[in-house]
Coordinates of C-alpha atoms and ligand atoms in Angstrom, one line a residue:
X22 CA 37.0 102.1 189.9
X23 CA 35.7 100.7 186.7
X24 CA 36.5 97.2 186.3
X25 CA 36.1 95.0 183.0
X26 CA 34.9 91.9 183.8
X27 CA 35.8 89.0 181.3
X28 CA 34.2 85.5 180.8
X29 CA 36.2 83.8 177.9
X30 CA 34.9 80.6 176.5
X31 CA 36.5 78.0 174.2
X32 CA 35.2 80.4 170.9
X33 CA 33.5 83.0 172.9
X34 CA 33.7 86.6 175.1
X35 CA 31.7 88.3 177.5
X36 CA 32.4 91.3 179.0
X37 CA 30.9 94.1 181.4
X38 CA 32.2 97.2 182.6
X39 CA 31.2 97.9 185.9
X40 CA 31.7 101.1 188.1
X41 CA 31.9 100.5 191.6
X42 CA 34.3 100.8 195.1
X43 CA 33.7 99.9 198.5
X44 CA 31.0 102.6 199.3
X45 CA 28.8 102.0 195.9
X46 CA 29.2 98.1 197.3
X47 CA 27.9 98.9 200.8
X48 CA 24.7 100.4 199.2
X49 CA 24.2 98.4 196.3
X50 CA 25.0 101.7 194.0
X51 CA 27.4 99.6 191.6
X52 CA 26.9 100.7 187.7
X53 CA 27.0 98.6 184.9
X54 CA 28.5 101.0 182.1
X55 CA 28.4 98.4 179.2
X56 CA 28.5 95.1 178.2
X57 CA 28.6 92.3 174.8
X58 CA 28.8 89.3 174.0
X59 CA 31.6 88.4 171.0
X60 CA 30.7 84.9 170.0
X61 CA 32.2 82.5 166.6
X62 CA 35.6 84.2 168.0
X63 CA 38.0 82.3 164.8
X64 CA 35.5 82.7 162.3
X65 CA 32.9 85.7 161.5
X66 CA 32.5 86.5 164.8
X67 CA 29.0 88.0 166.1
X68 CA 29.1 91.2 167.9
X69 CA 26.3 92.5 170.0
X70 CA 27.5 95.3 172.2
X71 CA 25.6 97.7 174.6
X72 CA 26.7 100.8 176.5
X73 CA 24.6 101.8 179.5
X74 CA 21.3 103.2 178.0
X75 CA 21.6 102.3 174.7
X76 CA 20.2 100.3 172.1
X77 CA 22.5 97.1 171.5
X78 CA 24.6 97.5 168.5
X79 CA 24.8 94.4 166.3
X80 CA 27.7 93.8 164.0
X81 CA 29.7 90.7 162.4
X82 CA 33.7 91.5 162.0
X83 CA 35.7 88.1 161.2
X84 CA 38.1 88.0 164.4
X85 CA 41.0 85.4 164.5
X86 CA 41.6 84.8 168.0
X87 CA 40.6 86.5 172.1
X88 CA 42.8 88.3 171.1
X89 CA 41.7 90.5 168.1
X90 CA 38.6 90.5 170.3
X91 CA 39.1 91.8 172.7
X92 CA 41.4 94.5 170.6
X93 CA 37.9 94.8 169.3
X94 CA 35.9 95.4 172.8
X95 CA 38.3 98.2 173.5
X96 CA 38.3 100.0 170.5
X97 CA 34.4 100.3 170.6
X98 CA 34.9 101.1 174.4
X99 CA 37.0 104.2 174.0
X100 CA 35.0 105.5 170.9
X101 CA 33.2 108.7 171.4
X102 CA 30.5 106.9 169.2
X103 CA 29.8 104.2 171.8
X104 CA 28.8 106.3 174.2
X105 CA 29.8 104.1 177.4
X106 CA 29.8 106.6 180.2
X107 CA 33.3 107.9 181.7
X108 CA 35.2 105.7 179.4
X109 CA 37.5 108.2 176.6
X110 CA 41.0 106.0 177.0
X111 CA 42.4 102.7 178.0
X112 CA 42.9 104.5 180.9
X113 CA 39.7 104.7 182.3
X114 CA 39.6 101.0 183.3
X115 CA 41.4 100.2 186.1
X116 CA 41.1 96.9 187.0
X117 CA 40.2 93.7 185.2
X118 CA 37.9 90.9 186.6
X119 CA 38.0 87.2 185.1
X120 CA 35.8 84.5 185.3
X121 CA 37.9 81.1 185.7
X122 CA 35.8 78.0 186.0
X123 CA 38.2 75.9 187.5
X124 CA 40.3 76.8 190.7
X125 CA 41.2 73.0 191.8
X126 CA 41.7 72.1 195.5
X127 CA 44.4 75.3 196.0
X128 CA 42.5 78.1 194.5
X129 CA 40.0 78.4 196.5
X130 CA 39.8 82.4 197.2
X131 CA 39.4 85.4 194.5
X132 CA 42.9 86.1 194.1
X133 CA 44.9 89.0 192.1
X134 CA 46.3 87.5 189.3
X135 CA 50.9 86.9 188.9
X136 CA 52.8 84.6 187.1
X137 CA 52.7 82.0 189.7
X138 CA 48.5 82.4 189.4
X139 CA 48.3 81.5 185.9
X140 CA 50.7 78.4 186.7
X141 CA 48.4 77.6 189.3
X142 CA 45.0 78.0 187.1
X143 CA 47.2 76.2 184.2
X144 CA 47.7 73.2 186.3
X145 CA 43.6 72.9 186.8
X146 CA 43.6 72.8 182.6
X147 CA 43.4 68.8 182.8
X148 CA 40.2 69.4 185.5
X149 CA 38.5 71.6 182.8
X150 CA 40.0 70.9 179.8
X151 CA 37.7 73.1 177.5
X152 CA 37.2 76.2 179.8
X153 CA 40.9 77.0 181.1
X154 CA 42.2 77.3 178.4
X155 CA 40.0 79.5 176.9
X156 CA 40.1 81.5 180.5
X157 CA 44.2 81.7 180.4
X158 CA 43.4 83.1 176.5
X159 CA 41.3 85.7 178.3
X160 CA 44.2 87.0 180.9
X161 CA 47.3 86.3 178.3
X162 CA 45.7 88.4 176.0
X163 CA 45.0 91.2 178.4
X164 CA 47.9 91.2 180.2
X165 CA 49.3 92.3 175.9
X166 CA 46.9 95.0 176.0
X167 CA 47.4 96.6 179.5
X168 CA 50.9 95.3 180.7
X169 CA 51.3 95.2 184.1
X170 CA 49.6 98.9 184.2
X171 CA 46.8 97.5 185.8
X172 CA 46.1 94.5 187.8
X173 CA 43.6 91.9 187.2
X174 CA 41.9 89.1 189.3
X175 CA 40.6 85.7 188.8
X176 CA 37.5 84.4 190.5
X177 CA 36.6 81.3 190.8
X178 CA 33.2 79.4 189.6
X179 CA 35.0 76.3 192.2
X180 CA 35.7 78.6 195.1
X181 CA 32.0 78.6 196.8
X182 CA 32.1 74.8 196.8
X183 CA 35.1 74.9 198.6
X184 CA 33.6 74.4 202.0
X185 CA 32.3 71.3 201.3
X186 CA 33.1 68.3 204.2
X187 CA 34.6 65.4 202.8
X188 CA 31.5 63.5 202.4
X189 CA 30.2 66.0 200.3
X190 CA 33.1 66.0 197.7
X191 CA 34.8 62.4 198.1
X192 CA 33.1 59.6 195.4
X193 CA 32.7 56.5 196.6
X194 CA 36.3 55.3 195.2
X195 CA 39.6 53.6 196.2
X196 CA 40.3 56.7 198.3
X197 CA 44.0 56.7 196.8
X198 CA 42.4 58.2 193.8
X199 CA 41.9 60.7 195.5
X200 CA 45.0 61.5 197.1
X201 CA 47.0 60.6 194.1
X202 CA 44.8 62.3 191.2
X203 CA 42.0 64.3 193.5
X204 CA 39.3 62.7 191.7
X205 CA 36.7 64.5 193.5
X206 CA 33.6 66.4 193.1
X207 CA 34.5 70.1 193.2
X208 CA 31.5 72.3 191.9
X209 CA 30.6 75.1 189.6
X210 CA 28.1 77.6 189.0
X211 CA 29.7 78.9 192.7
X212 CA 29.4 82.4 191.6
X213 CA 26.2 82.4 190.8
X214 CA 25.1 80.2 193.9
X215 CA 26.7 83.2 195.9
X216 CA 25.1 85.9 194.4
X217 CA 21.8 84.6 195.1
X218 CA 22.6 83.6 198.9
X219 CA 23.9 87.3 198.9
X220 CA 20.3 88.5 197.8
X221 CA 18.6 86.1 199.5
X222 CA 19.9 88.2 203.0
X223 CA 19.0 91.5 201.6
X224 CA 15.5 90.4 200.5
X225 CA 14.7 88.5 203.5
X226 CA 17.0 89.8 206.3
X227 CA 18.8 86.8 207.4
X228 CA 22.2 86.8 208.1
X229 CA 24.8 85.2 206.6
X230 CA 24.9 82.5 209.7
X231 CA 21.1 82.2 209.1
X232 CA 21.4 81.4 205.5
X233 CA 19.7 78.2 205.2
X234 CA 18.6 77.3 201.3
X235 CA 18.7 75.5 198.6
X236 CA 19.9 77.4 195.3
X237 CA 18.7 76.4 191.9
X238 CA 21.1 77.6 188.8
X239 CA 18.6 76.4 185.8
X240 CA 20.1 77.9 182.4
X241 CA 21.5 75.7 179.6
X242 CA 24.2 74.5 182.7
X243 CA 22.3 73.3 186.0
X244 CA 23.1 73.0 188.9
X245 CA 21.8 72.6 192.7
X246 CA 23.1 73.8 195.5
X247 CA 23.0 73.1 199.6
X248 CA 23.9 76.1 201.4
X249 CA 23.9 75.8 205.6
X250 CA 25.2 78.5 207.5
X251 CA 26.1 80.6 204.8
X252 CA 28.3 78.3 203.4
X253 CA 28.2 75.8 200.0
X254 CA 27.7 72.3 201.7
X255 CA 26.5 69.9 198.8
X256 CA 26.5 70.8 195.1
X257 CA 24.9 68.7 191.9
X258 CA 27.7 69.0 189.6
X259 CA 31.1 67.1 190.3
X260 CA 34.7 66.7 189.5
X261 CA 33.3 68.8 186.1
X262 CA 30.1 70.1 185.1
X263 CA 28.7 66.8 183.5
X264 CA 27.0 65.5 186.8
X265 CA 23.9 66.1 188.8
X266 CA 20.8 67.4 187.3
X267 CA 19.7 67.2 183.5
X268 CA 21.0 69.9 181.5
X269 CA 20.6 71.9 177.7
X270 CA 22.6 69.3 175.9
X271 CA 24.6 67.4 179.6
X272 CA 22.7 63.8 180.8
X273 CA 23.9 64.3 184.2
X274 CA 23.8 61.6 186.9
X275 CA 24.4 58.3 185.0
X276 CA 25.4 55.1 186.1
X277 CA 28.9 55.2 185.0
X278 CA 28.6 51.3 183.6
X279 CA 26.3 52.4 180.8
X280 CA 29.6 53.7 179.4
X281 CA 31.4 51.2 179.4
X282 CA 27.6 49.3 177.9
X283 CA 27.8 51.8 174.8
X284 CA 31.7 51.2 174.1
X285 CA 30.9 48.0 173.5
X286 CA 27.6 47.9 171.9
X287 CA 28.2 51.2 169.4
X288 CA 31.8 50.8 169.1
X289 CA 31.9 54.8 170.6
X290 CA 35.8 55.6 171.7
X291 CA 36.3 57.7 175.2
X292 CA 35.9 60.7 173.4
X293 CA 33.1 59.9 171.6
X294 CA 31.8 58.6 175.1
X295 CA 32.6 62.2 176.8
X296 CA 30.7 64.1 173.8
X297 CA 27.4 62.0 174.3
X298 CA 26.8 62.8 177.7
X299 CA 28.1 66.7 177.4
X300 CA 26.9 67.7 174.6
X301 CA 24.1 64.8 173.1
X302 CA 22.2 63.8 176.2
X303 CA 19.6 65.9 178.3
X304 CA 17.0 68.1 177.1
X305 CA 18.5 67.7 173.4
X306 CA 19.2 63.9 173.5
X307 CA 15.8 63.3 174.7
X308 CA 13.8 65.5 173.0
X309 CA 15.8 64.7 169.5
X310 CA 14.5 68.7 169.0
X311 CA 16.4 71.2 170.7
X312 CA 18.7 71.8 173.9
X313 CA 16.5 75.1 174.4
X314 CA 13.6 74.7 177.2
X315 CA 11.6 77.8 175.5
X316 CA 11.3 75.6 172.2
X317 CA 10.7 72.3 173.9
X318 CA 7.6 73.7 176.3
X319 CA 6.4 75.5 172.8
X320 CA 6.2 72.0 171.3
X321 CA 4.8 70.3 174.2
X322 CA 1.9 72.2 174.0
X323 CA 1.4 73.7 170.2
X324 CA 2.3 70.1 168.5
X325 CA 2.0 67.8 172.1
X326 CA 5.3 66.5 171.3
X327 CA 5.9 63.1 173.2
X328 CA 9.8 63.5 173.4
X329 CA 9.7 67.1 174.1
X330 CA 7.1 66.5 176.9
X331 CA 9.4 63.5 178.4
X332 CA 12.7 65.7 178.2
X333 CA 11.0 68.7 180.8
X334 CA 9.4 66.1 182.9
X335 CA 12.6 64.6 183.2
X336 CA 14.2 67.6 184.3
X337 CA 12.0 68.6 186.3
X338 CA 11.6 64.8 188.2
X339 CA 15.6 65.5 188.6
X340 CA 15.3 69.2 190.5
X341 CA 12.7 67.2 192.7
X342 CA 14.9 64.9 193.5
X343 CA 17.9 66.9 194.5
X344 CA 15.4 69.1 196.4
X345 CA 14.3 66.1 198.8
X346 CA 18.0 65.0 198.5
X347 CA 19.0 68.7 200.1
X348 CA 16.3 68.7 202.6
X349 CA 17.7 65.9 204.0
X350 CA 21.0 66.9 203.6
X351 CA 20.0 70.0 205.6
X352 CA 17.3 68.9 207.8
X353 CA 15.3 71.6 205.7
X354 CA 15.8 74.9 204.4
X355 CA 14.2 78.3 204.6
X356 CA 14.1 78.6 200.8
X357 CA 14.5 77.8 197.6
X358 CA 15.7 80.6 195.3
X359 CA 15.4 79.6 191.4
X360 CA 18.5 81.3 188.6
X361 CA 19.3 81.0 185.7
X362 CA 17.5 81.6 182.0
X363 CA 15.3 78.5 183.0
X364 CA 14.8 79.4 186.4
X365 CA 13.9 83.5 186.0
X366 CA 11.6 83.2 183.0
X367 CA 10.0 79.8 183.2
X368 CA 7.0 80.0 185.8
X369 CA 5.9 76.9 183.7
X370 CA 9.1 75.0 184.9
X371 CA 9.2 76.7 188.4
X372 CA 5.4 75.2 188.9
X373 CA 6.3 72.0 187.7
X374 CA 8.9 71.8 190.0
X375 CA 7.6 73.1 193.3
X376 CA 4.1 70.9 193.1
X377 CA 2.9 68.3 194.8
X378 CA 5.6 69.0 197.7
X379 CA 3.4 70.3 200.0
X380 CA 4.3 67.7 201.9
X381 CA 8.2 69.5 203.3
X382 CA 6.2 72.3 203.1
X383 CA 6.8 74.0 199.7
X384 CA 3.3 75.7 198.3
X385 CA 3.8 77.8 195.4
X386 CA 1.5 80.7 194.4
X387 CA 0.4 80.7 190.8
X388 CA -0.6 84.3 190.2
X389 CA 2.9 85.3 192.2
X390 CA 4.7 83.0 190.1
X391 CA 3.4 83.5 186.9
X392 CA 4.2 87.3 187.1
X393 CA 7.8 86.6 188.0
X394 CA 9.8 86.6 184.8
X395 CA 12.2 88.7 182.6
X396 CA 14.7 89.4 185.2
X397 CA 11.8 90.4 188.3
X398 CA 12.9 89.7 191.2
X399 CA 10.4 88.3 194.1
X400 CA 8.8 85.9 196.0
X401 CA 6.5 83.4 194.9
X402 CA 5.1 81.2 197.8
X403 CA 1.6 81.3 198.8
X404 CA 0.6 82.2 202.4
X405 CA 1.5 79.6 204.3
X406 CA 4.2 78.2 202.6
X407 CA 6.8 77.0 205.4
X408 CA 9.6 77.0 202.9
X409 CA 9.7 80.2 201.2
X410 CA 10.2 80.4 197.4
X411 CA 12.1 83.0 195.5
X412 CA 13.1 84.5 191.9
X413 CA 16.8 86.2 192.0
X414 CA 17.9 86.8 188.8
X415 CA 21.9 85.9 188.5
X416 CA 24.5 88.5 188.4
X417 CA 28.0 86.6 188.3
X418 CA 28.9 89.5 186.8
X419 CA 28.6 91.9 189.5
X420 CA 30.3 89.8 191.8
X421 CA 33.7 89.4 189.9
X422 CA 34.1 92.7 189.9
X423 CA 33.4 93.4 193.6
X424 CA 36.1 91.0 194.0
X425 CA 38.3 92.3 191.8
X426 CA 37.9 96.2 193.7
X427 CA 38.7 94.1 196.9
X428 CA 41.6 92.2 195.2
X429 CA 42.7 95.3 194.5
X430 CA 42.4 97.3 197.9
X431 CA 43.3 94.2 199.6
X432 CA 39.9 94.1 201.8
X433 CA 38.8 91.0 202.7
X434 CA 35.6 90.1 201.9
X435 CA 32.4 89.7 204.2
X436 CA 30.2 87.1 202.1
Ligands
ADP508 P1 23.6 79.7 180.0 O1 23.6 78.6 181.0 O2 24.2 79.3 178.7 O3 24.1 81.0 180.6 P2 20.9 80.8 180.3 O4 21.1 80.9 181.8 O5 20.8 82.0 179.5 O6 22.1 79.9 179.7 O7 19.7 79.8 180.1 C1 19.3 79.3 178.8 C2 18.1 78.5 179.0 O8 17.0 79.3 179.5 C3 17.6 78.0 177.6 O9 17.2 76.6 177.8 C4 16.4 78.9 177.3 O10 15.4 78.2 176.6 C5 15.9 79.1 178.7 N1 14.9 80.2 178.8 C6 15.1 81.5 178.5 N2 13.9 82.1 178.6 C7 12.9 81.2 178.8 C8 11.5 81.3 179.0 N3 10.9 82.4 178.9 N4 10.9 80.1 179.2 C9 11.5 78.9 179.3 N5 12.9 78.8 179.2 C10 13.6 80.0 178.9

């Protein structure tokens, strides 16, 4: 079956097609036909796209809406000229895949998308009021394209989080917020914390009930995770994305009265408030340079940049501390597996991180860790090293559409 997976963003799409059913799962065999990235949807949109075994293929097209871009995906799809493998017509996809960040307290499962869905995913809109709306663009505008020729399912980046005990996900509040608004931490990045407990047991042969790590998503979004038994028991980030470890442009854990501090001293409004520590604070707000971890370690050590050297030390201080945080959570882990753009091509940052913690018995191996970037996977603890360390390039991707084909088929699934 070839499913097109969809991650719509507020002015952005990103798609893959991938080729797989239940057998192509069981070995691993999937096939990723094509993929883009549309981004500046509203505006002069830029366009890279790649079929399998191709050369990307830049391209800027002004594109007023998801829309006219995804009318624009499909057109290059079906081309002869693209060359995407086993794809002539509309119908050679057969399923579509999206990527919804938030699934609330009731969505909680991959689920195949009807009308009383999108009610459902519209009703987390004032959890994640910048992403579900752009993921509800993503769906409306293919149900115009396909109809209801061909069904399409929504996973979750909440749904791994949801098997978090109370204590986990409650805040410390009057707990009738809770019940009456469920103000509560829910998790994201759950996808991608999946996918890497899912490689975790093919690479080191544990099953899923001896599945004992801590998972590290490190990209421009961060995010920890505690996973016992298989199963999400602690995550950094909270009721949105805007807690837990420092991020690209995201402060993360702050004590909340410092807003309330800046309304008064700067005059800033609620909204002003909710920009600074989303998109003004971390790596960016510190540095006063860039959101980008490449750029900031270039600066550290080509100009010895104070503020650029103080925004990675402060990141990496935070991992630290959600590391000892999870090892107590867990009473230790097997592992710690590193994602994300940070976290598969930084050995620099993964170094930073993992020394000096010899202590809960974490020893990283330089010459192992230095050769794990640009998407190798691998392990980099040195002999001896009681807690193992690993590399697992992310693949979000992969799983939606696995989902989707057992959406679809109506198979439960095992992980
Ligand atoms: P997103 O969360 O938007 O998907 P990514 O997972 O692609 O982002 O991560 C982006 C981050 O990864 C950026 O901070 C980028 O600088 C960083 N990154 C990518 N490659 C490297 C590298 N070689 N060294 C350090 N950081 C890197």
């Amino acid at each position: 079956m070839n499913i097109l997976v969809l991650n719509c963003g507020s002015s952005s799409l990103k798609f893959q097609v991938i080729a797989t059913d239940l057998e192509a799962i069981e070995r691993d065999e999937d096939r990723m036909l094509a993929r883009g990235v549309l981004e500046r949807i509203g505006t002069e949109a830029l366009i890279t796209l790649r079929a399998e075994g191709r050369a990307p293929v830049r391209d800027a097209v002004p594109l007023r809406d998801h829309r006219a871009a995804l009318d624009h995906v499909l057109h290059w799809l079906v081309s002869p000229d693209s060359g995407v493998p086993g794809i002539s017509s509309l119908s050679d996809i057969h399923a579509v895949g999206h990527r919804i960040v938030h699934g609330g307290e009731r969505l909680t499962r991959s689920l195949l998308i009807d009308d009383a869905a999108i009610e459902q995913i519209a009703e987390c809109i004032e959890l994640a009021p910048l992403h579900n709306p752009a993921n509800l663009k993503g769906i409306q505008s293919a149900r115009q394209v396909f109809g209801s020729g061909i069904p399409q399912a929504a996973v979750f980046d909440t749904s791994f989080h949801s098997t978090m005990p109370p204590e986990s996900f409650l805040y410390a509040l009057p707990y009738q917020l809770y019940v009456r608004h469920r103000v509560r931490r829910y998790g994201f990045h759950g996808t991608s914390h999946r996918y890497v407990a899912y490689r975790y047991r093919q690479l080191s042969g544990h099953d899923y009930e001896g599945t004992n790590i801590i998972t590290l998503h490190l990209g421009n979004g961060c995010s920890a995770c505690a996973i016992r038994k298989g199963a999400s028991i602690d995550t950094s980030m909270g009721m949105t994305p805007a807690e837990g470890l420092v991020m690209g442009t995201r402060s993360g854990d702050l004590d909340p009265s410092v807003l309330e501090f800046l309304h008064h001293k700067e005059g800033m409004s609620f909204d002003e408030l909710d920009s600074l520590i989303n998109k003004r604070s971390g790596l960016l707000g510190v540095s006063g340079l860039t959101n980008d971890m490449r750029d900031l370690l270039a600066e550290e050590k080509e100009h010895e940049d104070r503020r650029a050297r103080l925004a990675v030390e402060l990141f990496c201080l935070r991992v630290r501390k959600y590391i000892g945080a999870y090892l107590a959570r867990m009473n230790g882990a097997d592992a710690v597996v590193f994602t994300g753009g940070i976290g598969e091509n930084s050995p620099d940052i993964r170094g930073r991180i993992a020394a000096d913690l010899d202590f809960f018995g974490i020893q990283p191996d330089e010459e192992r860790n230095r050769e794990l970037v640009g998407g190798r996977e691998g392990e980099f603890g040195a002999e001896g090293s009681r807690i193992r360390l690993f590399v697992i390039p992310t693949n979000e991707e992969l799983l939606i559409a696995r989902d989707t084909l057992r959406c679809v088929l109506g198979v439960p699934r095992r992980w």
